[in-house]
Short mmCIF file of C-alpha atoms and ligand atoms in Angstrom, two decimals:
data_model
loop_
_atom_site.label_atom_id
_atom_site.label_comp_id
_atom_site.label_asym_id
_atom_site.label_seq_id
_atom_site.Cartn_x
_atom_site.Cartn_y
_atom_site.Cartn_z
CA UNK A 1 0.00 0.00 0.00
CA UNK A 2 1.18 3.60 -0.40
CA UNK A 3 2.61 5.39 2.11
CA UNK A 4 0.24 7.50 4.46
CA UNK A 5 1.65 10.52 6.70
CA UNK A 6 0.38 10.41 9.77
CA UNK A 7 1.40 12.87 12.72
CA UNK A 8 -0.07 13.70 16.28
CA UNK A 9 -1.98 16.29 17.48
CA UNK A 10 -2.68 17.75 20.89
CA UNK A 11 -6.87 17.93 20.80
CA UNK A 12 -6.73 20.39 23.49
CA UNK A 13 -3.84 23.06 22.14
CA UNK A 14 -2.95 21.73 18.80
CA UNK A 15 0.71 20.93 19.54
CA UNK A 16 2.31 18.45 17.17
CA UNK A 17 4.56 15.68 17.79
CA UNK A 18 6.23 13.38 16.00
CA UNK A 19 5.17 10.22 18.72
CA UNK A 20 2.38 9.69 20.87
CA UNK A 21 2.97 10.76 24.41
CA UNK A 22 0.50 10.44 27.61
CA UNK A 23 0.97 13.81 28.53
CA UNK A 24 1.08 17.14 26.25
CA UNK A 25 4.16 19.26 26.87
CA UNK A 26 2.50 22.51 25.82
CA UNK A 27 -0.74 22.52 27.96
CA UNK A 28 0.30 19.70 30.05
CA UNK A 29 -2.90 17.73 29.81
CA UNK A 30 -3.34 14.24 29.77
CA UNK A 31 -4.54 11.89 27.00
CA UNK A 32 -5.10 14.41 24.51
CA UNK A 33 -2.57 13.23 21.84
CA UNK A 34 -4.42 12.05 18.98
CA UNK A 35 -2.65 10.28 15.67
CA UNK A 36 -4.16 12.39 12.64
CA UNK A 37 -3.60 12.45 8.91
CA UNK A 38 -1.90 14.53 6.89
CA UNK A 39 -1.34 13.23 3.87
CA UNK A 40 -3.11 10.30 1.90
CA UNK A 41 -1.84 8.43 -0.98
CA UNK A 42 -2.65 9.34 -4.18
CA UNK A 43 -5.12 7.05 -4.77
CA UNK A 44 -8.37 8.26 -3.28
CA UNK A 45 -11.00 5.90 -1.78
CA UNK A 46 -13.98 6.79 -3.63
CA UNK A 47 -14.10 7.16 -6.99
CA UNK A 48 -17.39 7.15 -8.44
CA UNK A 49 -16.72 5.98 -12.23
CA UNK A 50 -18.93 9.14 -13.58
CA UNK A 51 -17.32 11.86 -10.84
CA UNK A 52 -15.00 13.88 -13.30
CA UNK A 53 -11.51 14.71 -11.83
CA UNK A 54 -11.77 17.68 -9.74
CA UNK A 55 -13.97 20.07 -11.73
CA UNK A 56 -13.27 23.39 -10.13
CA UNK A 57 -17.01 25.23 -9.34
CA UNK A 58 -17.89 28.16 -10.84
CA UNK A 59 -19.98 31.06 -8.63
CA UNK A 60 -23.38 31.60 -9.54
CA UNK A 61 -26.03 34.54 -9.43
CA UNK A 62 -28.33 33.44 -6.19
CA UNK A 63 -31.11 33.52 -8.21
CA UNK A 64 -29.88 31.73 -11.38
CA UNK A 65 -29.13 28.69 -8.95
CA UNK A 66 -31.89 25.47 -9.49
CA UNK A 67 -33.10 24.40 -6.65
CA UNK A 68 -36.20 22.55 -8.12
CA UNK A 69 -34.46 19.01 -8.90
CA UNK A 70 -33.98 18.36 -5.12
CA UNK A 71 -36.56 15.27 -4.53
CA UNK A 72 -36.59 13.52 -1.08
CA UNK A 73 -36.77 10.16 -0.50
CA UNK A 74 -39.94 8.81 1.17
CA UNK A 75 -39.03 7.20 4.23
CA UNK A 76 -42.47 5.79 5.06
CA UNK A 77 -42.33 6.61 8.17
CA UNK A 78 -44.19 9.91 8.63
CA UNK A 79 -42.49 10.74 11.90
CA UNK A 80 -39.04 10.39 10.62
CA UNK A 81 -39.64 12.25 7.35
CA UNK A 82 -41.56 15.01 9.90
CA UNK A 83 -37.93 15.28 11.93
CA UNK A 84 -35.99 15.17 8.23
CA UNK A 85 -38.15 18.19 6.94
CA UNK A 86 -39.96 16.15 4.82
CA UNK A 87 -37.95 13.09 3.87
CA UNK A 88 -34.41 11.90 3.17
CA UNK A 89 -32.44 14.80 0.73
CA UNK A 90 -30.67 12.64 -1.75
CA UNK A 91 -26.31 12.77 -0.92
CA UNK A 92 -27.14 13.46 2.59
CA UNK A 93 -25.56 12.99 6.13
CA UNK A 94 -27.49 11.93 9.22
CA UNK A 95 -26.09 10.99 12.13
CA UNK A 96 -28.14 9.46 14.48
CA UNK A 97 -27.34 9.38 18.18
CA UNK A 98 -28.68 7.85 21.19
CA UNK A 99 -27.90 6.22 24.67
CA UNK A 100 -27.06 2.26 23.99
CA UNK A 101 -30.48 0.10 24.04
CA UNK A 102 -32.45 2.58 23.58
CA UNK A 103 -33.37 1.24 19.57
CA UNK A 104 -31.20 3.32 17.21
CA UNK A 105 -30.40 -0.12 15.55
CA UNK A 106 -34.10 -0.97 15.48
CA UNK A 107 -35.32 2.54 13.95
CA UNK A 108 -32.81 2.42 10.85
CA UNK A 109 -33.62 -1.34 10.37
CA UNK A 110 -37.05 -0.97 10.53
CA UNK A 111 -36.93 1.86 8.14
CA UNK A 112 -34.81 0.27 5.55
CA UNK A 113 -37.01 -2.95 5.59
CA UNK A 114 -39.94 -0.27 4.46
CA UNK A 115 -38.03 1.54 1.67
CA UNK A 116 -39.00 -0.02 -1.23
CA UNK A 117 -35.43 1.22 -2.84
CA UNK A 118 -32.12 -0.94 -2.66
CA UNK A 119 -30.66 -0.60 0.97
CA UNK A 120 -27.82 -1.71 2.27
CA UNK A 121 -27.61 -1.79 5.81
CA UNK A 122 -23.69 -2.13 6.95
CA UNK A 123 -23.35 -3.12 10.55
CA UNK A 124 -19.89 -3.42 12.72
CA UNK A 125 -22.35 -4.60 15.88
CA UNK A 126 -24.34 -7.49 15.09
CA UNK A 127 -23.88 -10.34 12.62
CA UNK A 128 -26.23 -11.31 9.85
CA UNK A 129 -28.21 -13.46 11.88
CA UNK A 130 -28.84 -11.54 14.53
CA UNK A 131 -29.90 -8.78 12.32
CA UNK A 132 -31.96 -11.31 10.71
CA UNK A 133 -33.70 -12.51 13.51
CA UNK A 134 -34.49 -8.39 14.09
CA UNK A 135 -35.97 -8.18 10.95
CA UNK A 136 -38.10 -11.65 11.85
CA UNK A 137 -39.71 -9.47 14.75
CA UNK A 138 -40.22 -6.65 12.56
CA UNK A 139 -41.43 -7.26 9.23
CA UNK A 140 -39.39 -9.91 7.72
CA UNK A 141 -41.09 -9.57 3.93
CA UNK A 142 -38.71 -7.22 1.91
CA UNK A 143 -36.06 -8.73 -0.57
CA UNK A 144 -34.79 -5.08 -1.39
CA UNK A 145 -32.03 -4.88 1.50
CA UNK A 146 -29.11 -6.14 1.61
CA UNK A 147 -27.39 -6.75 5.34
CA UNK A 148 -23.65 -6.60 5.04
CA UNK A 149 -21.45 -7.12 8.26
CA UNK A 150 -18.14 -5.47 7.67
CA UNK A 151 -15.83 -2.27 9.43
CA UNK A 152 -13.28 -1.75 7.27
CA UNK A 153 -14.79 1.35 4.98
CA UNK A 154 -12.57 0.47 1.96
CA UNK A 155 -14.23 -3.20 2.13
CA UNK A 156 -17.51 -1.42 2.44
CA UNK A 157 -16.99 1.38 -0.56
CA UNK A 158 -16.53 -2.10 -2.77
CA UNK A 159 -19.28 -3.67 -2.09
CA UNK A 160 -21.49 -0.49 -2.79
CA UNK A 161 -19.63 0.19 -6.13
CA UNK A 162 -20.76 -3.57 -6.72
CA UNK A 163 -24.09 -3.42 -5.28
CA UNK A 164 -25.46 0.19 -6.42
CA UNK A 165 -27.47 0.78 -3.34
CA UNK A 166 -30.20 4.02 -3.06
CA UNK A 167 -29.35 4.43 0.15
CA UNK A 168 -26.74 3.49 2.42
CA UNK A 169 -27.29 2.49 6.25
CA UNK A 170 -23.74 2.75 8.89
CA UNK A 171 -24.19 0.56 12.58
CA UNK A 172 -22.38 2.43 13.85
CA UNK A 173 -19.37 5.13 12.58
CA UNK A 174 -17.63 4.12 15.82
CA UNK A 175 -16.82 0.18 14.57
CA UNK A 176 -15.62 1.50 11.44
CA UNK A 177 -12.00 1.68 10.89
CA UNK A 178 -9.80 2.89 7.69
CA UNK A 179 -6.73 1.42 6.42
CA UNK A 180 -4.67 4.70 6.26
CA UNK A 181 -4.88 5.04 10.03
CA UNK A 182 -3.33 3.10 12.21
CA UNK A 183 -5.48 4.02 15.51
CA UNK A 184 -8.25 1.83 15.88
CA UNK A 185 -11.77 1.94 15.34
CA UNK A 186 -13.83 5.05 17.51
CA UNK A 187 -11.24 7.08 18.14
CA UNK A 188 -11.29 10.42 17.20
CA UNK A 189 -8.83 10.38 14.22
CA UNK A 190 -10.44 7.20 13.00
CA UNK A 191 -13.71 8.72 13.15
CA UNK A 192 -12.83 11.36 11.13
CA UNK A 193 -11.17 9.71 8.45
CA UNK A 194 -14.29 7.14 7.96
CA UNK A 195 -16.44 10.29 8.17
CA UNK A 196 -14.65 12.22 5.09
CA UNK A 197 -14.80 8.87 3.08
CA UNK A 198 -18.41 8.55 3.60
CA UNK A 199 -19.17 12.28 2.91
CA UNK A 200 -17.29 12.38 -0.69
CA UNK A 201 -19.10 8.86 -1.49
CA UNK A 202 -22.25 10.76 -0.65
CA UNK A 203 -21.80 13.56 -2.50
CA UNK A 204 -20.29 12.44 -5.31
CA UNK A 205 -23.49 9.72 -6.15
CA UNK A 206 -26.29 11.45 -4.61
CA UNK A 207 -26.92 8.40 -2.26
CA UNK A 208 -28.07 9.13 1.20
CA UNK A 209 -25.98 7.69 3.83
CA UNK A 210 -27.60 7.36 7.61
CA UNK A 211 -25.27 6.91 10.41
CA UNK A 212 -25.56 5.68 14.13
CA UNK A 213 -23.29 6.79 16.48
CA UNK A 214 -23.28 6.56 20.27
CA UNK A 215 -23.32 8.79 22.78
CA UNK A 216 -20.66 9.34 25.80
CA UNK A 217 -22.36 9.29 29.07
CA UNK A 218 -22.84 13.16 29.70
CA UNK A 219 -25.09 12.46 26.45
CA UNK A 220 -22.52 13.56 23.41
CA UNK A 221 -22.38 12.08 20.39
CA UNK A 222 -18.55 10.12 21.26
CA UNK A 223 -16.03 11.54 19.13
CA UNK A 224 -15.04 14.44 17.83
CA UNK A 225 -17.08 18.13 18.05
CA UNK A 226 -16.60 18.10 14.12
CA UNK A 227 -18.49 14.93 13.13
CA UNK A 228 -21.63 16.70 14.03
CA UNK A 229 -20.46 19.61 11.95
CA UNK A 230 -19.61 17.44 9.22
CA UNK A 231 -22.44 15.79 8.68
CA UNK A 232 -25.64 17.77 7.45
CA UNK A 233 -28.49 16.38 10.10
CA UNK A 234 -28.12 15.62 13.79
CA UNK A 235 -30.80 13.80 14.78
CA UNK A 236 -31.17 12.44 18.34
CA UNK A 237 -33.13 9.48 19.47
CA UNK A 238 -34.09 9.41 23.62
CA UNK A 239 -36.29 8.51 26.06
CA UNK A 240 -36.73 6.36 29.05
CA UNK A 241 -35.51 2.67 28.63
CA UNK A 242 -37.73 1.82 31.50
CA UNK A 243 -40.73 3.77 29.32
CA UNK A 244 -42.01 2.82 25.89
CA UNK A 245 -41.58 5.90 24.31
CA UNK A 246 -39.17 7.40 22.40
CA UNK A 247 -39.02 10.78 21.04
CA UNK A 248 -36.81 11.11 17.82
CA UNK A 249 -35.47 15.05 17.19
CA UNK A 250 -33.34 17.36 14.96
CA UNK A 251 -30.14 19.33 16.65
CA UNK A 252 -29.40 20.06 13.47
CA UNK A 253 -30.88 20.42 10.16
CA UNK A 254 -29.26 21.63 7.19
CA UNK A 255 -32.64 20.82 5.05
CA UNK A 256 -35.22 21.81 7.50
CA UNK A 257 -36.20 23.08 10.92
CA UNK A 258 -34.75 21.59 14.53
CA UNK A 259 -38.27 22.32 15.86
CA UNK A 260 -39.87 18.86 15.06
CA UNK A 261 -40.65 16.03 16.83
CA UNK A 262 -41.13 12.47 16.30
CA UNK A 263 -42.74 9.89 18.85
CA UNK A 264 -42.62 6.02 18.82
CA UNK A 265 -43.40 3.30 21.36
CA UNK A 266 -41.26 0.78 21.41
CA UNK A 267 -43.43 -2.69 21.00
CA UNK A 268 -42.92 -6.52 20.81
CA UNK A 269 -42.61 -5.82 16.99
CA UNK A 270 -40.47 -2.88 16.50
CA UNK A 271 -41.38 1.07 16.83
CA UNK A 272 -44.81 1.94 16.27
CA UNK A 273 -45.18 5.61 14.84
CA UNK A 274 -47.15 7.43 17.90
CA UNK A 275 -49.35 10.06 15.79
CA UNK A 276 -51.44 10.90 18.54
CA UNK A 277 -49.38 11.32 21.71
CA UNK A 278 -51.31 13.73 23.64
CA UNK A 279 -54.13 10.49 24.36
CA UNK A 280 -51.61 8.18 25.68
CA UNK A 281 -49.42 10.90 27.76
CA UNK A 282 -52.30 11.21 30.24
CA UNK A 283 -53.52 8.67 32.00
CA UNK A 284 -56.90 7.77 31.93
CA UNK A 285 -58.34 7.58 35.02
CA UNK A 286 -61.98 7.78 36.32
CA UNK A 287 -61.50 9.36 39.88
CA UNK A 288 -60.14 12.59 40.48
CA UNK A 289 -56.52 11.95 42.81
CA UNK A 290 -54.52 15.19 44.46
CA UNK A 291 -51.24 15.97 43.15
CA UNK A 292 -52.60 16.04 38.98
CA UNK A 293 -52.62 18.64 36.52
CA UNK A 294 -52.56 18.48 32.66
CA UNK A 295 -49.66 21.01 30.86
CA UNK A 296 -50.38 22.15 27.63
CA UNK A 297 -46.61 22.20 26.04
CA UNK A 298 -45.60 22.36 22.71
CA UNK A 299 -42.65 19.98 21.72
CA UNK A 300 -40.93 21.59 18.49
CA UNK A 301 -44.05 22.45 16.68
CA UNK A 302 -46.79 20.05 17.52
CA UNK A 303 -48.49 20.75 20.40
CA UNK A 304 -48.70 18.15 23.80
CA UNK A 305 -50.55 17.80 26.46
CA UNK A 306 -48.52 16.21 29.62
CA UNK A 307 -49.68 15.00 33.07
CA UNK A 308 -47.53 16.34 35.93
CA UNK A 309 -47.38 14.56 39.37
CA UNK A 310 -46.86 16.16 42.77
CA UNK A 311 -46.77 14.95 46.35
CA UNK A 312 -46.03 16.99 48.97
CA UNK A 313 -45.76 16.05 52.62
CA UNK A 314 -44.39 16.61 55.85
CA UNK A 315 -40.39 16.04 56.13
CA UNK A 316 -40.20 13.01 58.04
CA UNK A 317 -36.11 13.66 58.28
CA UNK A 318 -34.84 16.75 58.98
CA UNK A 319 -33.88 18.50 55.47
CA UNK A 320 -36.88 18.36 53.11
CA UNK A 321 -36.38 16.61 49.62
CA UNK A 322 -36.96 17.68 46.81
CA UNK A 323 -36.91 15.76 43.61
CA UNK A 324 -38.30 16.00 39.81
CA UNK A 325 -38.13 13.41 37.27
CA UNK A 326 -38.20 14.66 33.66
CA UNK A 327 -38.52 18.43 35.34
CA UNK A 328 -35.55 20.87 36.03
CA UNK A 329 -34.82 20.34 40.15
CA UNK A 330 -33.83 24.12 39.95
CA UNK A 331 -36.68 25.38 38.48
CA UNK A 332 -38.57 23.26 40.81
CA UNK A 333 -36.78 25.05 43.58
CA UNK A 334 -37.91 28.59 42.32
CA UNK A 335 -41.35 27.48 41.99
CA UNK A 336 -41.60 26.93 45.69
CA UNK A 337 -39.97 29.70 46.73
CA UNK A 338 -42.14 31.45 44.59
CA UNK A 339 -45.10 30.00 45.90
CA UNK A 340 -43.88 30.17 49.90
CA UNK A 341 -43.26 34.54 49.21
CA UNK A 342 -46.34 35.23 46.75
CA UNK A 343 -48.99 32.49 47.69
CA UNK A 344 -48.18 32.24 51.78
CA UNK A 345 -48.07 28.67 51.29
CA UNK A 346 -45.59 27.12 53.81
CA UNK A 347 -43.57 24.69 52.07
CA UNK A 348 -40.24 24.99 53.80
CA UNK A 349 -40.76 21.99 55.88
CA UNK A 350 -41.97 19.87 53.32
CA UNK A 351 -41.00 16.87 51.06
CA UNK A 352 -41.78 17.79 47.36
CA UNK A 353 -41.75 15.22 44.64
CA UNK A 354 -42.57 15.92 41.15
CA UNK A 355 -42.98 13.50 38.16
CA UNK A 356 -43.73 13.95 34.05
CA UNK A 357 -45.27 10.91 33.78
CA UNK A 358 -44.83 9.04 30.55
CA UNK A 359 -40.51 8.84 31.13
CA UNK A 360 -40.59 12.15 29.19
CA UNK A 361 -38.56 15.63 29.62
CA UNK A 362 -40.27 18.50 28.89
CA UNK A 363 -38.41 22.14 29.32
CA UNK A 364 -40.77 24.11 27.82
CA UNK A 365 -41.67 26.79 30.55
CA UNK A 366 -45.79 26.53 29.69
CA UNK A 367 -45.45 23.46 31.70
CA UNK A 368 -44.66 26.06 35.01
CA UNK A 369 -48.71 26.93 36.16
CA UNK A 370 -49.39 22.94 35.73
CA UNK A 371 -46.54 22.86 37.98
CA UNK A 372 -47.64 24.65 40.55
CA UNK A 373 -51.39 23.96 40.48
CA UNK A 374 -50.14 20.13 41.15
CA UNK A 375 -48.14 20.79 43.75
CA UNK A 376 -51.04 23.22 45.24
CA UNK A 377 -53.34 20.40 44.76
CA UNK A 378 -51.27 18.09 46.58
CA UNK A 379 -50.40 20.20 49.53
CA UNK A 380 -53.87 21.03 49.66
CA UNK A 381 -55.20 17.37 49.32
CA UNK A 382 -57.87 18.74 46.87
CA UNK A 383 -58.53 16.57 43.80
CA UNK A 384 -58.00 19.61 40.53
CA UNK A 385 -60.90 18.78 38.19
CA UNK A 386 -59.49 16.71 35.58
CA UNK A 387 -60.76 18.61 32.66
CA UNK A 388 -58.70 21.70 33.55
CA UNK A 389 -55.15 22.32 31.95
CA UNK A 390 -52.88 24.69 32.17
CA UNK A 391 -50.29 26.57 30.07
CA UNK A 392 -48.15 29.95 31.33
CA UNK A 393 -44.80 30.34 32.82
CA UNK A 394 -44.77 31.78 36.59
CA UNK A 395 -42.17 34.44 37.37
CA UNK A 396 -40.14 35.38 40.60
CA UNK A 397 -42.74 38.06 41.65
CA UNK A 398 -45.54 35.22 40.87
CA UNK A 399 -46.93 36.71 37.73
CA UNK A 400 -48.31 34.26 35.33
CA UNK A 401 -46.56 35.05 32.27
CA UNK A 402 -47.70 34.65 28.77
CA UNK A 403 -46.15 31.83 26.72
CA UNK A 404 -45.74 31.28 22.46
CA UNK A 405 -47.93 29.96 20.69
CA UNK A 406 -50.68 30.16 23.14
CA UNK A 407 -53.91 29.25 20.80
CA UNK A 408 -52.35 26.21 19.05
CA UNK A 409 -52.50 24.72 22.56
CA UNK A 410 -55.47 26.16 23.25
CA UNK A 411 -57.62 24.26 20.05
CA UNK A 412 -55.33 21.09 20.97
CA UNK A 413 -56.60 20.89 24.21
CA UNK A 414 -60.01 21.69 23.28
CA UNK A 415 -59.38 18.79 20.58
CA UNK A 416 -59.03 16.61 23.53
CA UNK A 417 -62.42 17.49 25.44
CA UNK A 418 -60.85 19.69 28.24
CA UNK A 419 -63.71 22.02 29.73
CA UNK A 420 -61.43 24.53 31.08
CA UNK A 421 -57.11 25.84 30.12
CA UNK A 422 -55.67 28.51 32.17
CA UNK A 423 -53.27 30.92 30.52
CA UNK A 424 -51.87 34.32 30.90
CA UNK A 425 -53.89 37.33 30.97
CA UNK A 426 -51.22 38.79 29.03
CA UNK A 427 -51.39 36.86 26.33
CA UNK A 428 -53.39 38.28 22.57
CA UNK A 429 -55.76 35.42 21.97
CA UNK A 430 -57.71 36.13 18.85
CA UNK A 431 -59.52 32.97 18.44
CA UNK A 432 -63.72 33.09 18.37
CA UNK A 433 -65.98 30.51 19.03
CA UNK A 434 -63.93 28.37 21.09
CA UNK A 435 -66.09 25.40 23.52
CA UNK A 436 -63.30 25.44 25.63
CA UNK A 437 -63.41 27.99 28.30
CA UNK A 438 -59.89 30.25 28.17
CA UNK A 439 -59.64 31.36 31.85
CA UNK A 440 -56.92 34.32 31.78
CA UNK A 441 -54.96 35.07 35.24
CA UNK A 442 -52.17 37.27 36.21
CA UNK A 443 -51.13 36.36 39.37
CA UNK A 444 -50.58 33.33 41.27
CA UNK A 445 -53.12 34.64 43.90
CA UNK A 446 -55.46 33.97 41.20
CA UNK A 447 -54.72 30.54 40.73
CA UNK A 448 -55.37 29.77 44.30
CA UNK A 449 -58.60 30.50 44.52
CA UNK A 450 -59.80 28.24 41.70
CA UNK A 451 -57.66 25.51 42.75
CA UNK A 452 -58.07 25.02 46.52
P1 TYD B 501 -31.37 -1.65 19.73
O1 TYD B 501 -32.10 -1.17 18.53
O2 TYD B 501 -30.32 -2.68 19.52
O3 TYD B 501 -30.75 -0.39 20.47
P2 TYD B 501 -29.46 0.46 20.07
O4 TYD B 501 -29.07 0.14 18.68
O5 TYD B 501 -29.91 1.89 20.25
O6 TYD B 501 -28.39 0.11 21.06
O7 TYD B 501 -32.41 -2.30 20.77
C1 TYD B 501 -33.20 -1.62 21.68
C2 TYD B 501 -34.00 -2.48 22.59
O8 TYD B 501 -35.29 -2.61 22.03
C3 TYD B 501 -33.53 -3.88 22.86
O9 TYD B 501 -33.10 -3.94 24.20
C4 TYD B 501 -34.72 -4.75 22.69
C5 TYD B 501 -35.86 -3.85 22.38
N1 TYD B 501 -36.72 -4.28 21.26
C6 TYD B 501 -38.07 -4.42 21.48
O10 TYD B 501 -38.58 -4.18 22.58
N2 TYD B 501 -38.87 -4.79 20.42
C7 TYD B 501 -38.36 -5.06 19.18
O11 TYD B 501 -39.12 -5.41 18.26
C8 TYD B 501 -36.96 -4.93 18.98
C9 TYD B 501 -36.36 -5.22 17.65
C10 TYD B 501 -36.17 -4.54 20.04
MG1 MG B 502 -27.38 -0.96 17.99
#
């Protein structure tokens, strides 16, 4: 093979060095030294047979560019083409990241055994079998993708130029390793490299190429900062493993906005596409229990309504606790101070426990009066009727302030039979006609007195 130039590089200052050292001499930290290349052989990786050699662009007048010819591909899945923009953009990037278990694997396999174009699904993790056996649970009728079990991307880039595929799946860009570097597979140089290769096969054919990667545990995508600029969409799969759902979202878009949302539950047989999530994010329950209250949020653009949970009782141990699950602990904090100083509600000595139920994180400040109404409830042990919901943000002084958006959640949670939402007074509501009663407030005195 030709010779490859290879130096090292101090992620943290950019020294160079000839070796690889433990420690940097420049900024003295630790494990920072990185191999990196700087010079490939001639011969390039990819070489489409119709890419011409290196024809030189030419500007253009904004307006005389063509942007009509830019078809997506159908994913048929209509919450992942909602969280694309519409569908795949052909000679695309996406990297999808995600905590381990949590289906990344799952959601691409499931997806390429619906495309009814050529896939080839490349996987470092699992063998062919076990993939297989995935595909049993999920829909095992589809003879147009091809599983291939392989890391090394110059191995992979000929069996594409053999295979022609429309769209090209990676399991995971951490397995994969290139020949001209020496480190191995998922570190940061390695990544790189693989990256690049992928990216000029992309663009040069047109052909999408989807990529898992996996996170570190403060919830990064592991690797480098610069894979996620590299590659055009960022697209982040969570949820609870404990919980069914799983919410699928943009952190970057090049082809579309970071504001939508999909939502699957994860079943027996695969993901199922969750098209209605308000219905299943409350619980459905005849009597009326202390501690409830229904949030009107908005996740991205589509609009969500969200049970919150609240208990509050008497410290049994000296300090109080406070705890929220799927709800900022600090903003929790500032609620109840705010409530203790504005409302006269002593909560000093208490225990406060707060839960989104459904596994989900919401940070959306609508969900702030729901909030507080639950955790009046629940201090209060009065039942809140359960047609009421709620959607404002509460400030220090205790003034219910208005939030975005305001009659899209209004109309969804008259959509859902609510008698009653509770929202700013500050807010400019326009709509006419509505069933729903809008009940404006301004303070949180005013809360009180419906609530308790
Ligand atoms: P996986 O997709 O391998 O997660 P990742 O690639 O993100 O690490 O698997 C996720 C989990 O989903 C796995 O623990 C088993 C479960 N699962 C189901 O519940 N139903 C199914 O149909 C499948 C295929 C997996
Ligand atoms: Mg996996």
């Amino acid at each position: 093979m030709a010779k490859v130039k290879t130096t090292f590089f101090c992620q943290n200052c950019g020294s160079q060095y000839a070796k690889w050292q433990g420690q940097c001499n420049a900024c003295k930290e630790w494990n920072t030294i990185v191999e990196e290349l700087i010079q490939k052989p001639e011969k390039s990786d990819w070489k489409s047979p119709t890419s011409p050699v290196k024809k030189a662009s030419i500007p253009l007048r904004i307006n005389e560019i063509d942007t009509s010819k830019e078809p997506r591909l159908n994913t048929f899945d209509a919450e992942f083409n909602r969280v694309l923009g519409g569908g795949i953009v052909p000679g695309s990037l996406t990297l999808l990241g995600g905590e381990p278990g949590i289906g990344k694997s799952t959601l691409l396999l499931q997806i390429s055994l619906k495309l009814p174009y050529k896939t080839l699904y490349v996987s470092g993790e699992e063998s062919q079998k076990q993939i297989k056996m995935r595909a049993e649970r999920i829909n095992p009728e589809n003879s147009n993708c091809y599983i291939l079990t392989e890391t090394k991307t110059q191995n992979i880039f000929k069996q594409i130029e053999a295979l022609e595929p429309d769209i090209v799946i990676i399991d995971s860009i951490q397995t994969l390793h290139s020949d001209y570097i020496e480190s191995s597979s998922g570190s940061i140089s390695q990544i790189k490299e693989c990256t690049t290769e992928l990216i000029k096969f992309a663009k040069e054919t047109a052909t999408p190429v989807l990529l898992i990667g996996h996170i570190t545990k403060d919830g990064n995508i592991a690797g480098p900062k610069i894979l996620e600029h590299m590659v055009d969409t960022v697209l982040q799969f969570e949820g609870d493993r404990n919980h069914v759902f799983r919410i699928l979202r943009a952190h970057k878009n090049r082809f579309g906005s970071t504001n939508e949302l999909g939502i699957y539950e994860m079943q027996g047989s695969g993901l199922r596409e969750v098209s209605n999530p308000s219905e299943i994010l409350i619980s459905k329950k005849d009597e009326e229990l202390s501690g409830n209250a229904i949030a009107a949020t908005l996740e991205g653009m589509r609009p969500l309504m969200i049970e919150v949970q609240a208990l509050v009782s008497t410290a049994v141990y000296g300090t109080p606790q406070r705890s929220a699950t799927g709800f900022n602990a600090k903003r929790l904090n500032m609620l109840l101070a705010v409530l203790e100083k504005r409302a006269g509600f002593r909560l000093g000595a208490k225990d406060v426990f707060l839960n989104i139920t459904g596994g989900i994180t919401v940070d959306d400040p609508a969900i702030d009066l729901a909030v507080v109404a639950s955790i009046l409830s629940s201090n209060e042990d009065v039942a809140l009727q359960k047609d009421f919901c709620f959607a404002a943000e509460v400030g220090l002084s205790g003034e219910i302030r208005p939030v975005q958006r305001v009659e899209q959640r209004i109309l969804e949670a008259e959509k859902l039979g609510f008698s009653t939402i509770f929202v700013s007074k500050y807010n400019k509501i326009s709509l006419k006609n509505t069933v729903i009663k809008i009940q404006l407030i301004s303070k949180i005195e005013d809360l009180v007195g419906f609530v308790v």
